[in-house]
Short mmCIF file of C-alpha atoms in Angstrom, two decimals:
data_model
loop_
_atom_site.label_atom_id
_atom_site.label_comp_id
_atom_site.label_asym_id
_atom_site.label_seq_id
_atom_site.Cartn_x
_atom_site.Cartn_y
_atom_site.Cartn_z
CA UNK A 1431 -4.19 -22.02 15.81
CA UNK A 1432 -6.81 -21.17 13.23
CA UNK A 1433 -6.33 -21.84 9.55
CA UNK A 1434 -4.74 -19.11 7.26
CA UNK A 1435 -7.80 -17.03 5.26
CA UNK A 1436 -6.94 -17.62 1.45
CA UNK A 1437 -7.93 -14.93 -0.75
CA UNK A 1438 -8.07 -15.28 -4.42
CA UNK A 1439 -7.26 -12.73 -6.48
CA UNK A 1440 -8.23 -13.98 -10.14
CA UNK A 1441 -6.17 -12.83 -13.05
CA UNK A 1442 -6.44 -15.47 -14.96
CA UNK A 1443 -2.38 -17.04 -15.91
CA UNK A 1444 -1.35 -14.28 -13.09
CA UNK A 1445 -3.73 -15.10 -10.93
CA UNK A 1446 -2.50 -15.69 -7.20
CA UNK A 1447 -3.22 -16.36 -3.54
CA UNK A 1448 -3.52 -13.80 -0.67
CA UNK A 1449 -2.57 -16.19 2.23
CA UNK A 1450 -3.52 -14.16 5.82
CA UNK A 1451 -2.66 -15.91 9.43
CA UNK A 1452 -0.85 -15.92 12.33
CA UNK A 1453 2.21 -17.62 13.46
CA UNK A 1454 3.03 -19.04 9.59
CA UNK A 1455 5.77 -17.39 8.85
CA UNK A 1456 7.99 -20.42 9.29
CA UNK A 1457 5.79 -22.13 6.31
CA UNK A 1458 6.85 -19.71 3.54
CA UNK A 1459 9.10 -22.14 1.90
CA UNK A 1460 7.33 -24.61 1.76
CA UNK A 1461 4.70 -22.91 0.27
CA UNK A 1462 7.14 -21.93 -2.40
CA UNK A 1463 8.64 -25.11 -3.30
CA UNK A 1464 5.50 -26.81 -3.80
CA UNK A 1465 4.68 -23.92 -6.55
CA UNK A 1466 7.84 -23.05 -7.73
CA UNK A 1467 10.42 -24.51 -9.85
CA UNK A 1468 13.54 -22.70 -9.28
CA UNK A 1469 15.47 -23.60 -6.24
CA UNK A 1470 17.30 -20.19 -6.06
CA UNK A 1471 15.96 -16.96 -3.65
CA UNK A 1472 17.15 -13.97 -3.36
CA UNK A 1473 15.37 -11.88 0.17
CA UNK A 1474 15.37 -8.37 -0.67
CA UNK A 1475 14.53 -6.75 3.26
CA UNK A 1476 15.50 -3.57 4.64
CA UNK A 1477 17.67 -2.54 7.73
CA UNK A 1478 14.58 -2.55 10.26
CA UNK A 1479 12.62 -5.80 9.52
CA UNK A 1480 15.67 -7.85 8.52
CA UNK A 1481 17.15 -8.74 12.09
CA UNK A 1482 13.72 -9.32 13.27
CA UNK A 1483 12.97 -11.80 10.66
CA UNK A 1484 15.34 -12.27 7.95
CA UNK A 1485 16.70 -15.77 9.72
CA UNK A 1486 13.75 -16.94 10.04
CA UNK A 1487 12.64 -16.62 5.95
CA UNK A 1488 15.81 -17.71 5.10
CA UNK A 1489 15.48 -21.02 7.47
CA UNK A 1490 12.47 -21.49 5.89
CA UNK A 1491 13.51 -21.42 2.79
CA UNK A 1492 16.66 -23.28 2.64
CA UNK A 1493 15.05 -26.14 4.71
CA UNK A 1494 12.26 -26.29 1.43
CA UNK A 1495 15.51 -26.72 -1.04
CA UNK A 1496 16.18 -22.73 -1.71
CA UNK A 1497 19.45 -21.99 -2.21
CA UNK A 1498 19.15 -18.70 -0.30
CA UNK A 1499 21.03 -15.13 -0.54
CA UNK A 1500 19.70 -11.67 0.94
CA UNK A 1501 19.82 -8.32 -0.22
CA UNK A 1502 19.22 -5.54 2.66
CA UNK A 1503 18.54 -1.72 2.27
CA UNK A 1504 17.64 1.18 4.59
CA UNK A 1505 14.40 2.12 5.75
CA UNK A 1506 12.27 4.50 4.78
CA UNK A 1507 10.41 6.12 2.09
CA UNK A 1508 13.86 7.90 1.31
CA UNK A 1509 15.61 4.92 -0.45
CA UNK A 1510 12.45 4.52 -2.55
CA UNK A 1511 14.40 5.70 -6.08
CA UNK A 1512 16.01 4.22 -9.02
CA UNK A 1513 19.43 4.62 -7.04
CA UNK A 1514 18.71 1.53 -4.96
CA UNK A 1515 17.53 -0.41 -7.85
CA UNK A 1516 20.61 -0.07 -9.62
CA UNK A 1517 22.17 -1.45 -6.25
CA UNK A 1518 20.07 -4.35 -5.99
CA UNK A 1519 20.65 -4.98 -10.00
CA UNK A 1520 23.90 -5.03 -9.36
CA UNK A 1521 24.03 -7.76 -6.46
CA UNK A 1522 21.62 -10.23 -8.48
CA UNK A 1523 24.15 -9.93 -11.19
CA UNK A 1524 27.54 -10.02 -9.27
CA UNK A 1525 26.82 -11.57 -5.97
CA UNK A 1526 24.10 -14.02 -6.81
CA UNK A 1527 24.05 -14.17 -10.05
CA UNK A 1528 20.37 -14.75 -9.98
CA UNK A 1529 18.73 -16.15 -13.33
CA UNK A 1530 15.50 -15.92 -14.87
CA UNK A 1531 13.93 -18.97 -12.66
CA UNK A 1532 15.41 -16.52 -9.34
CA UNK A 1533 12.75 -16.25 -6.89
CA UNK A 1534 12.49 -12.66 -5.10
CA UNK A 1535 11.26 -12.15 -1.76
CA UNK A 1536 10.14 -8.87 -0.91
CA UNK A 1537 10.52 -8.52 2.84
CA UNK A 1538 9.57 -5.89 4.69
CA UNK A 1539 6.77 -2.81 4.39
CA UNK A 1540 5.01 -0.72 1.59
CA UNK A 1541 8.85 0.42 0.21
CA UNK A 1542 10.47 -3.15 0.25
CA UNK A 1543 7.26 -4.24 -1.94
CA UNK A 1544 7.14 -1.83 -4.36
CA UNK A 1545 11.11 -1.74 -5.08
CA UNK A 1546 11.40 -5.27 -4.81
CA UNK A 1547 8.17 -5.83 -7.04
CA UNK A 1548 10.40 -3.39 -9.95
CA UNK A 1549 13.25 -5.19 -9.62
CA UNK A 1550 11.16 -7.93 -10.41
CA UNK A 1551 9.35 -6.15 -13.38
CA UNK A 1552 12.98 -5.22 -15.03
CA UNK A 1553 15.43 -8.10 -13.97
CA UNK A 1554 15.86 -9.91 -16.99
CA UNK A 1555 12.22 -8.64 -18.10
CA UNK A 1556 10.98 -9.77 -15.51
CA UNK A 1557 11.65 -12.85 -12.50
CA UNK A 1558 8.88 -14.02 -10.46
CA UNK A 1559 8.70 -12.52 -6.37
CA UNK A 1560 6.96 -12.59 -3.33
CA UNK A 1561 5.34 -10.48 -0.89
CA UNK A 1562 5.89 -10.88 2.32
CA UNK A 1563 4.43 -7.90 4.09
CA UNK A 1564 5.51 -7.02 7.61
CA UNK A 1565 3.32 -3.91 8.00
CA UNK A 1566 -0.43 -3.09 8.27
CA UNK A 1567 -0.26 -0.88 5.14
CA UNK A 1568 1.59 -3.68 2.70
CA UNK A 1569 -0.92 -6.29 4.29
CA UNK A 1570 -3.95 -4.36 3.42
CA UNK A 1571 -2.50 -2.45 0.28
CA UNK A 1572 0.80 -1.97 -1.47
CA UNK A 1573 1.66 -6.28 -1.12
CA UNK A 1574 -1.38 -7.03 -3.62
CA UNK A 1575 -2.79 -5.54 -6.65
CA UNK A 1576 1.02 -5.64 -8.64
CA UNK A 1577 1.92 -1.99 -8.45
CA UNK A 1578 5.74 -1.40 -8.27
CA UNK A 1579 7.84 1.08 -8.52
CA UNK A 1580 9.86 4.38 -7.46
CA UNK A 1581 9.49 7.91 -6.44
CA UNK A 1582 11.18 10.62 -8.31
CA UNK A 1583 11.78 14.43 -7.05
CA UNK A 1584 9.04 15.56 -8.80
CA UNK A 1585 6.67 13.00 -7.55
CA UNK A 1586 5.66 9.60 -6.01
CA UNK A 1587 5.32 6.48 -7.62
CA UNK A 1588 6.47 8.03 -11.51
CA UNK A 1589 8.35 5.02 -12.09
CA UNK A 1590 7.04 1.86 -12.41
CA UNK A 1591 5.24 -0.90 -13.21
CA UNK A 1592 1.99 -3.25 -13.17
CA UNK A 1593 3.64 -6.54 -12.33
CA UNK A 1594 1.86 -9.17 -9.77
CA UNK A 1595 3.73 -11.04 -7.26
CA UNK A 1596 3.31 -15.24 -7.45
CA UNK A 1597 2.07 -15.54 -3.78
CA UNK A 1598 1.40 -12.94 -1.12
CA UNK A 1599 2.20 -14.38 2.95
CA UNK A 1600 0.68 -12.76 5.25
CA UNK A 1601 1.42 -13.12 9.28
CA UNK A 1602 -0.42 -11.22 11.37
CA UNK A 1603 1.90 -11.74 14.25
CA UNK A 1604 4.62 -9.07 12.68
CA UNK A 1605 2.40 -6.58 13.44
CA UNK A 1606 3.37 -6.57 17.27
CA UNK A 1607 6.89 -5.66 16.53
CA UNK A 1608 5.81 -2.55 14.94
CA UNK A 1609 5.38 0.94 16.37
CA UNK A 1610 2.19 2.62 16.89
CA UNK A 1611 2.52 5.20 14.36
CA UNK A 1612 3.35 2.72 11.93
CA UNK A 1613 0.24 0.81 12.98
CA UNK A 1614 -2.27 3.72 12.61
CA UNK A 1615 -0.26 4.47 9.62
CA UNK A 1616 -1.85 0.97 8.01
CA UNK A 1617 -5.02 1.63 9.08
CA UNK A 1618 -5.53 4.40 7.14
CA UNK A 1619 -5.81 2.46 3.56
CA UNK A 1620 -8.17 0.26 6.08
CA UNK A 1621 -10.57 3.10 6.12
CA UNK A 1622 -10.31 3.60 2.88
CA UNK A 1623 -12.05 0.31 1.63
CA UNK A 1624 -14.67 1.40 4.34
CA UNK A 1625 -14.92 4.77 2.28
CA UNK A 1626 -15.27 3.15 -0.98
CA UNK A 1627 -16.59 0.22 -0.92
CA UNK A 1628 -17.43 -1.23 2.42
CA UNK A 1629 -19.60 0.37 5.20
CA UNK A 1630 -19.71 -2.30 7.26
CA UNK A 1631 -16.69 -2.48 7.35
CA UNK A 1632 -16.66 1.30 8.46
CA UNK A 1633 -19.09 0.54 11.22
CA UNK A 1634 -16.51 -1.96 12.03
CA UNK A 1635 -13.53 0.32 12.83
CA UNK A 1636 -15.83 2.85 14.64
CA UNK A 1637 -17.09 0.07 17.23
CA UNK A 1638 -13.96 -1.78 17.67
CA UNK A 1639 -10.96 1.28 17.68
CA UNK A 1640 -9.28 -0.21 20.89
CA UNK A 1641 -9.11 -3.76 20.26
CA UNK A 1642 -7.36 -2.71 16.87
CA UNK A 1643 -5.04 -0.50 18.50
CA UNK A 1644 -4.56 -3.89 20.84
CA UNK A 1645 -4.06 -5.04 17.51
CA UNK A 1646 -6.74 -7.95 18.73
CA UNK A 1647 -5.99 -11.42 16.53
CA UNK A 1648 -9.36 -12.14 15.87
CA UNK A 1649 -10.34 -8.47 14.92
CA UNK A 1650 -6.97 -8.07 12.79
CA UNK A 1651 -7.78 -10.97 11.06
CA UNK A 1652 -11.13 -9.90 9.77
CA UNK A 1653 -10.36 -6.56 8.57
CA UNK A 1654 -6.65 -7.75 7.01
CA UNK A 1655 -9.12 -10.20 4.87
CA UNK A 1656 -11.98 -8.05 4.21
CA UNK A 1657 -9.30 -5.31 3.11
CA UNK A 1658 -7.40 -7.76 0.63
CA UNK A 1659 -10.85 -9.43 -0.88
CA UNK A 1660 -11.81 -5.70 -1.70
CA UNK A 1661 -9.03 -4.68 -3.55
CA UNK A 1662 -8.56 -8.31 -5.30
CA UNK A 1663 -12.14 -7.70 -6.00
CA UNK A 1664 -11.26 -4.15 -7.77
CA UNK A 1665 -8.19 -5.35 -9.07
CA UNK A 1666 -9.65 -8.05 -10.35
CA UNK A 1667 -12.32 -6.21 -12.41
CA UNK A 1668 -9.69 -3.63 -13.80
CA UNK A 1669 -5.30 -4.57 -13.13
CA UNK A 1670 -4.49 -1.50 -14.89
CA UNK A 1671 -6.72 1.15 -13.51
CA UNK A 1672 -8.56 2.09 -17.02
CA UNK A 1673 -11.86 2.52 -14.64
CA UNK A 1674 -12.94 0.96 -11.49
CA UNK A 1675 -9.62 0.66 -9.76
CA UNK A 1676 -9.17 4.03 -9.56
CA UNK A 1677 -11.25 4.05 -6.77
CA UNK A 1678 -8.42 2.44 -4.41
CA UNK A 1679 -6.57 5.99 -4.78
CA UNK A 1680 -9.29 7.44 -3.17
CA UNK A 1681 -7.14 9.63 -0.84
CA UNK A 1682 -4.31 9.51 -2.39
CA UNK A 1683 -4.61 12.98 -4.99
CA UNK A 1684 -3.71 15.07 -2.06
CA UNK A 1685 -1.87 12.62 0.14
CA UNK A 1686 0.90 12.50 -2.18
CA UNK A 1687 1.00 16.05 -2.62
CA UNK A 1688 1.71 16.27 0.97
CA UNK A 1689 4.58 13.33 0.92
CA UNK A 1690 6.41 15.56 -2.04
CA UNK A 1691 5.78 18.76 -0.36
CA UNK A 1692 7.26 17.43 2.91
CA UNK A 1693 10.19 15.50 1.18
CA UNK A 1694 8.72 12.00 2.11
CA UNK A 1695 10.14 12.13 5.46
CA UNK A 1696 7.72 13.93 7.92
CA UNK A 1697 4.85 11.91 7.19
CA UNK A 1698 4.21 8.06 6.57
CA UNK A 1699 2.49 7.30 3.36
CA UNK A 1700 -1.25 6.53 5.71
CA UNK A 1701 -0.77 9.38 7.54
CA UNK A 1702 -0.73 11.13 4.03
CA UNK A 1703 -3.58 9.12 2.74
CA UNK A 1704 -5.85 10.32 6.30
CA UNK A 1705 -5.25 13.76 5.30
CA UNK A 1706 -6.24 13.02 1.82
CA UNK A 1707 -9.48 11.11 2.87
CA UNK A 1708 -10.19 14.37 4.61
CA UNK A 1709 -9.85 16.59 1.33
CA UNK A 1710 -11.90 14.20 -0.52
CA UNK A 1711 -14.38 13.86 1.78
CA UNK A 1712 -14.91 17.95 2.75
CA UNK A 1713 -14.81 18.42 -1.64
CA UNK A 1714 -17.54 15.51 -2.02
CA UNK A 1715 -19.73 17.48 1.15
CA UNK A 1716 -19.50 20.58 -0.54
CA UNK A 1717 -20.79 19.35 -3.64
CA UNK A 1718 -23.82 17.79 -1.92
CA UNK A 1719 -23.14 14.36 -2.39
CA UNK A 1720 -22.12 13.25 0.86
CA UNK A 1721 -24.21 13.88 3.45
CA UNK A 1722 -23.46 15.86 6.40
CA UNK A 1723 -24.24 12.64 9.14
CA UNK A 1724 -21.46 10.69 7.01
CA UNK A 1725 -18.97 13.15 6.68
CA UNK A 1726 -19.25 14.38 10.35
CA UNK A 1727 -17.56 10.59 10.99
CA UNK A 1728 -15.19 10.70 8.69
CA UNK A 1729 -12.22 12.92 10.28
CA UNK A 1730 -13.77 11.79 14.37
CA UNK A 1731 -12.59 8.09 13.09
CA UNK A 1732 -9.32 9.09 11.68
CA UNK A 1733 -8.00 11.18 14.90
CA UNK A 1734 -9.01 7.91 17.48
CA UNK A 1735 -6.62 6.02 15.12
CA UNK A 1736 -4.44 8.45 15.79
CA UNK A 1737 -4.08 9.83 11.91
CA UNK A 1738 -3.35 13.02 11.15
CA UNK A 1739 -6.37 15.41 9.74
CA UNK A 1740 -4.69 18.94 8.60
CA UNK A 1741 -2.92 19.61 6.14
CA UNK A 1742 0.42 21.14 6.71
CA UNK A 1743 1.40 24.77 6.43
CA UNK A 1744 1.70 24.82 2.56
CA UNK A 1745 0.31 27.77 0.30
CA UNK A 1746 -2.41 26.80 -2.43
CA UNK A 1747 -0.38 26.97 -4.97
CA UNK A 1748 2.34 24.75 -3.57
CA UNK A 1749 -0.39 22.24 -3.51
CA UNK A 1750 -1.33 22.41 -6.79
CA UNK A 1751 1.70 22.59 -8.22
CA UNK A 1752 2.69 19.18 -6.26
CA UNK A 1753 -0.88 17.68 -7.30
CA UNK A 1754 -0.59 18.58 -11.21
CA UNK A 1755 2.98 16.64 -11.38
CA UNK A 1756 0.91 13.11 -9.77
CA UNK A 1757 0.17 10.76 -12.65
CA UNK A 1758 -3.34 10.77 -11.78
CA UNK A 1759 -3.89 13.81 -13.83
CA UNK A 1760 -6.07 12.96 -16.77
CA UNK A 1761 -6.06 15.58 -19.82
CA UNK A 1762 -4.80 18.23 -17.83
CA UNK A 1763 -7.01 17.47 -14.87
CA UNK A 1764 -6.84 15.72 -11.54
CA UNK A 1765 -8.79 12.29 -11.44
CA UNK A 1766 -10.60 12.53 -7.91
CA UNK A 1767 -11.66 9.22 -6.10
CA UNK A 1768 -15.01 11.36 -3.99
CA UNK A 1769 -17.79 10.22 -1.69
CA UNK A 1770 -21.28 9.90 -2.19
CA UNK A 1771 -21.73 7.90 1.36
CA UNK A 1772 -19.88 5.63 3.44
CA UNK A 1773 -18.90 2.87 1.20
CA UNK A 1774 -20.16 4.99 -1.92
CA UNK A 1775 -16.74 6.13 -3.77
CA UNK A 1776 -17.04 7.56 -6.63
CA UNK A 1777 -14.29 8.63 -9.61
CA UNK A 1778 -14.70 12.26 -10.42
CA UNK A 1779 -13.01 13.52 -13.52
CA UNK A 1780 -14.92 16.95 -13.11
CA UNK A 1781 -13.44 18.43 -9.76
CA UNK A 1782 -12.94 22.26 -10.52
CA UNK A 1783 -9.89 24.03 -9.04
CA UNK A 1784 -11.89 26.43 -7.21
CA UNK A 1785 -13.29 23.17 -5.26
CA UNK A 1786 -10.17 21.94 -4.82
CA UNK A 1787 -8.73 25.54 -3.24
CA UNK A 1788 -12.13 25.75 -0.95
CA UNK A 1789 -11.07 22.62 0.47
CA UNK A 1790 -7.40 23.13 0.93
CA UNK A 1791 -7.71 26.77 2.79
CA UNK A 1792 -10.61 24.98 5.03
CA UNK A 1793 -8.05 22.19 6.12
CA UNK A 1794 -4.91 24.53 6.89
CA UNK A 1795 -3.42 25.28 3.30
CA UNK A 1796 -2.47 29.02 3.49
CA UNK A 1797 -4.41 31.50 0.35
#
């Protein structure tokens, strides 16, 4: 078995390890108590991931000296409000009665995180947690950077947080438990550090599709670490997003308008993201700045991962509505993450709406 990849995200007293292999999942707790001075854990997981491998994090932990509790909710991107945080409040405070030296662990997929990372933010002002991410997306994405938070009806994400985890564990083996949607779902915030930042990486996908979709340990491996060093480069450079770290929302300004629009239950949050990438990219060719030989890969990539690259059957307006209510609107206008080549993203603060309509009636928005 090869050693874990370490990757070091630097923030100086919050700075942590990214720790990315396969078959360690057993080694969490020790991990933890050699870092950690509490000897109390609370496993927040949901209904899915939880019989698969809640015994085993709890094994691990108690054998390291945890005393252990766990906290499951349901799945989905459905339970993602302020609702379920009162819940989980309320079991750290009557069930466990979890302290300030309480360790969270954040079990489970993009939603565990995030709620599990405000919990964290807010219990007691603030406890220290864990991701432990048992999907492609949290690997590559949600598990690092220390965003957290809620959706609200009017939007995604409104509530939160900036609050970074102690330690992120990463094994790779989860991923074979999950389904392929969910898979190609992860893959499309992989893309997006090709977009950005990365065109090797890029290349990369293109060459390899079917020994990702295998989900190949060697070629999981690479582009798990290649995705985290990216964004613990970024959020390295900028935790709060006052400049360059916008760029990691670079699909995002649409992709959440189609969550809201759809309720957050027709699409996953990548397959959201692929349809954003698409926007982006087809506003960035318009405006001359990506050329026609990169863009013409863009959406071809996307569909062999099996990601979606239409919008759905929403009217202009419904679009812009849901995209003036995301909290990436600066002074009245969106903030655009846009393309200049593969691996050349760019934040645009000037995107007019008539740029923003072209695109949206091109990709299946109704006038």
């Amino acid at each position: 078995m090869n050693a874990p990849t370490v990757v070091h995200l630097s923030l100086g007293e919050r700075a942590y390890d990214i720790v990315i292999g396969q078959h360690h999942l057993d080694g969490l707790g020790a991990r933890l108590a050699a870092q950690h001075a509490g000897r109390k854990a609370v496993v927040v997981t949901n209904a899915v991931v939880g019989p698969l491998y809640g015994a085993r994090v709890e094994a691990s932990l108690s054998r390291a000296g945890f005393q252990v509790g766990t906290v499951t909710i349901d799945d989905g991107e459905t339970v993602k409000h302020l609702g379920t945080v009162s819940e989980i409040y309320d079991q750290l405070l009557e069930r466990f009665r979890a302290d300030r030296q309480t360790l969270l662990v954040a079990l489970g997929g993009g939603v565990v995180g995030d709620i599990t990372g405000f919990v964290a933010a807010t219990y007691y002002r603030g406890v220290p947690f864990v991701q432990v991410p048992t999907t492609i997306l949290a690997a590559v994405d949600s598990s690092v950077g220390g965003k957290t938070g809620v959706n609200h009806p009017l939007g995604k994400n409104l509530i939160g947080a900036f609050y970074q985890p102690v330690l992120v564990w990463a094994d790779l083996e989860v991923f074979q438990t999950l389904e392929p949607r969910e898979r190609s779902a992860g893959l499309a915030e992989v893309v997006k550090y090709g977009l950005i930042r990365d065109p090797a990486l890029f290349d990369l996908l293109e060459n390899h599709v079917e020994a990702i979709a295998a989900l190949d340990p060697e070629m999981m491996a690479r582009i798990v670490a290649d995705s985290c060093r990216i964004k613990a480069e970024v959020v390295g450079e900028d935790e709060r997003e006052g400049g360059v770290r916008a760029l990691l929302n670079m699909g995002h300004t649409a992709g959440h308008a189609v969550e809201a629009l759809t309720g957050y239950c027709q699409f996953r949050h990548g397959e959201a993201v692929a349809i954003g990438h698409c926007v982006a990219a087809l506003i960035s060719r318009n405006r001359g700045w990506l050329p026609d030989a990169d863009y013409s890969r863009i959406a071809p990539l996307l569909r062999r991962l099996n990601l979606p690259v239409d919008l759905p059957s929403f009217s202009v307006d419904e679009y812009l509505k849901a995209m003036g209510r995301d909290k990436k609107w600066i002074g009245g206008k969106a903030r655009w993450i846009l393309l200049k080549g593969i691996g050349q993203g760019v934040i645009a603060d000037d995107v007019a709406t008539e740029e923003v309509i072209s695109a949206l009636i091109a990709l299946g928005a109704s006038e």
